[in-house]
Short mmCIF file of C-alpha atoms in Angstrom, two decimals:
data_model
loop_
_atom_site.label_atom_id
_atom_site.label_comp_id
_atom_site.label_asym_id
_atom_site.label_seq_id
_atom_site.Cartn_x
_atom_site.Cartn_y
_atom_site.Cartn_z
CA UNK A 112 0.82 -6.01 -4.64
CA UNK A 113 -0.43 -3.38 -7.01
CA UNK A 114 1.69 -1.64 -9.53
CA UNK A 115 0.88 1.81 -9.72
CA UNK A 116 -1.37 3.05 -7.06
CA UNK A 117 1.26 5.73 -5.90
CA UNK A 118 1.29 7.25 -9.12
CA UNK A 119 0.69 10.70 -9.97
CA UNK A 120 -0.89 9.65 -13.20
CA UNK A 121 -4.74 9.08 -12.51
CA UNK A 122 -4.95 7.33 -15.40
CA UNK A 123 -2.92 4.69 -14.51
CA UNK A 124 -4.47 4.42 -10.74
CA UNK A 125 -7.81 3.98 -12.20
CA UNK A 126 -6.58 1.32 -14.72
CA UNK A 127 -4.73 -0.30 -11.72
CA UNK A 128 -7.79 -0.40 -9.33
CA UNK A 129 -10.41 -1.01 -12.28
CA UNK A 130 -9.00 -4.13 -13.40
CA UNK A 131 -8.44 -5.28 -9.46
CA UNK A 132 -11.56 -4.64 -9.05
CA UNK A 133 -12.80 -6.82 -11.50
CA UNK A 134 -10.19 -9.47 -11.38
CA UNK A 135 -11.43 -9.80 -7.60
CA UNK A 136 -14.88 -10.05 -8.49
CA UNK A 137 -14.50 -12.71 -11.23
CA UNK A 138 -11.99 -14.51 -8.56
CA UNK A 139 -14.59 -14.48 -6.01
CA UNK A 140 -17.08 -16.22 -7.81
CA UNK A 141 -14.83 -19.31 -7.78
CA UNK A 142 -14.20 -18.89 -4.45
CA UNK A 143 -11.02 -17.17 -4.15
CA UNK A 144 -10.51 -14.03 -2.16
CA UNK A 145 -7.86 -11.70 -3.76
CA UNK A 146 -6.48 -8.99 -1.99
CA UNK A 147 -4.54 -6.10 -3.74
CA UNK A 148 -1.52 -4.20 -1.45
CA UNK A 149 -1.73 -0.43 -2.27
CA UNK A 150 2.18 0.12 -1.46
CA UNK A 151 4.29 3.14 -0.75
CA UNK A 152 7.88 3.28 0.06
CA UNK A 153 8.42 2.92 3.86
CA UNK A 154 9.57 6.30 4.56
CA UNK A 155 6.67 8.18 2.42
CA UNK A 156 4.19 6.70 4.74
CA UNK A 157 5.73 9.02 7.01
CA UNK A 158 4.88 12.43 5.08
CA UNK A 159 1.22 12.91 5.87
CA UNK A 160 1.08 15.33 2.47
CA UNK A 161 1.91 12.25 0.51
CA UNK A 162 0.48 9.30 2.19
CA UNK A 163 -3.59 10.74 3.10
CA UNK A 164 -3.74 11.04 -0.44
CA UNK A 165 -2.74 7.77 -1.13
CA UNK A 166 -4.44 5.96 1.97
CA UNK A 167 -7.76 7.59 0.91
CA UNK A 168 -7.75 6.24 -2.56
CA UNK A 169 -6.68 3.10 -1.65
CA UNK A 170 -9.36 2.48 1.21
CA UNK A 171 -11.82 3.36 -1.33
CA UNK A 172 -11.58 0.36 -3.21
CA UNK A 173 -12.93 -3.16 -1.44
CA UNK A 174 -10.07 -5.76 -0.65
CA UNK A 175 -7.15 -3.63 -0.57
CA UNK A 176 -4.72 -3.42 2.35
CA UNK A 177 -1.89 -1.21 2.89
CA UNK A 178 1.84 -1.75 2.30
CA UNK A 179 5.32 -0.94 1.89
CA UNK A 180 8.62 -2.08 0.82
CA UNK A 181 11.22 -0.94 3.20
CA UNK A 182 14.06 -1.42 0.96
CA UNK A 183 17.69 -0.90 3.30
CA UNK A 184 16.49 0.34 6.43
CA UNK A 185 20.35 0.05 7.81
CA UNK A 186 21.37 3.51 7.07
CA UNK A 187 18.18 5.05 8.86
CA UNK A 188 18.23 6.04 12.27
CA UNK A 189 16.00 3.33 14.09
CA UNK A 190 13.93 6.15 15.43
CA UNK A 191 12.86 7.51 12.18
CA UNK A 192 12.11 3.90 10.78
CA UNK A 193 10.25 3.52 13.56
CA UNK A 194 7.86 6.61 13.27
CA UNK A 195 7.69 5.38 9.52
CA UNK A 196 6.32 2.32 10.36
CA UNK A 197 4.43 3.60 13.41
CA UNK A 198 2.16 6.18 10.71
CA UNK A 199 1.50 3.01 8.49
CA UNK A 200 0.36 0.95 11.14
CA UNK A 201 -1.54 3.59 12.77
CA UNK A 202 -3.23 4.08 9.21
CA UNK A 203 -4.22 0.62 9.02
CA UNK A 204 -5.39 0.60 12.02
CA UNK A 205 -7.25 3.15 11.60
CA UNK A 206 -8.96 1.77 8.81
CA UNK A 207 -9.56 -1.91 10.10
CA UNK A 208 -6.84 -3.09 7.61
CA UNK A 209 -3.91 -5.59 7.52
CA UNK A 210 -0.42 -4.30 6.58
CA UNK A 211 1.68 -6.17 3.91
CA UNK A 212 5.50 -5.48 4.65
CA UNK A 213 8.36 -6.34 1.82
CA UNK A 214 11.19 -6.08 4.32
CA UNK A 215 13.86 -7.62 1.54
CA UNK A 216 13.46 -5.03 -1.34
CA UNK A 217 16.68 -2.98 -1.54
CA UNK A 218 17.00 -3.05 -5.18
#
């Protein structure tokens, strides 16, 4: 996954997909496809003010897919983990992407 493409430093989201973007390139010319996971913490995908932002930068840059680690879902009510997971999905979908899940992050 990428570290930093949440931020509200631009800086540090244009150093983040810059050097993706040419780590992927040099990658591909040997063959390998890398693909960078622009992650946000489950429930943010949720907040529309927050995550558009996000998705839009993200799907602007080639071989990125969308994500989120979902850290201790236990003390949620199902339904709201649920519509959490139901706005990422539907924003992958969306946008012809896969989703990347980290389902064992609680730290």
């Amino acid at each position: 996954h990428l570290d930093g493409p949440n931020s509200p430093d631009a800086q540090l989201r244009a150093t983040v997909y810059t050097a993706f973007t040419k780590l992927r390139a040099k990658w591909a010319a040997k063959g390998v496809c890398l693909q960078g996971v622009a992650n946000l913490y489950l429930p943010l995908w949720g907040k529309p003010a927050l995550a558009e932002p996000h998705l839009e930068e993200a799907m602007s840059h080639e071989g990125v897919l969308l994500g989120a680690y979902c850290g201790n879902v236990n003390g949620t009510p199902f339904a709201e983990t649920e519509a959490h997971l139901d706005a990422l999905f539907a924003y992958a979908h969306a946008h012809g992407v896969q989703v990347d899940l980290h389902i064992d992050e609680t730290n």
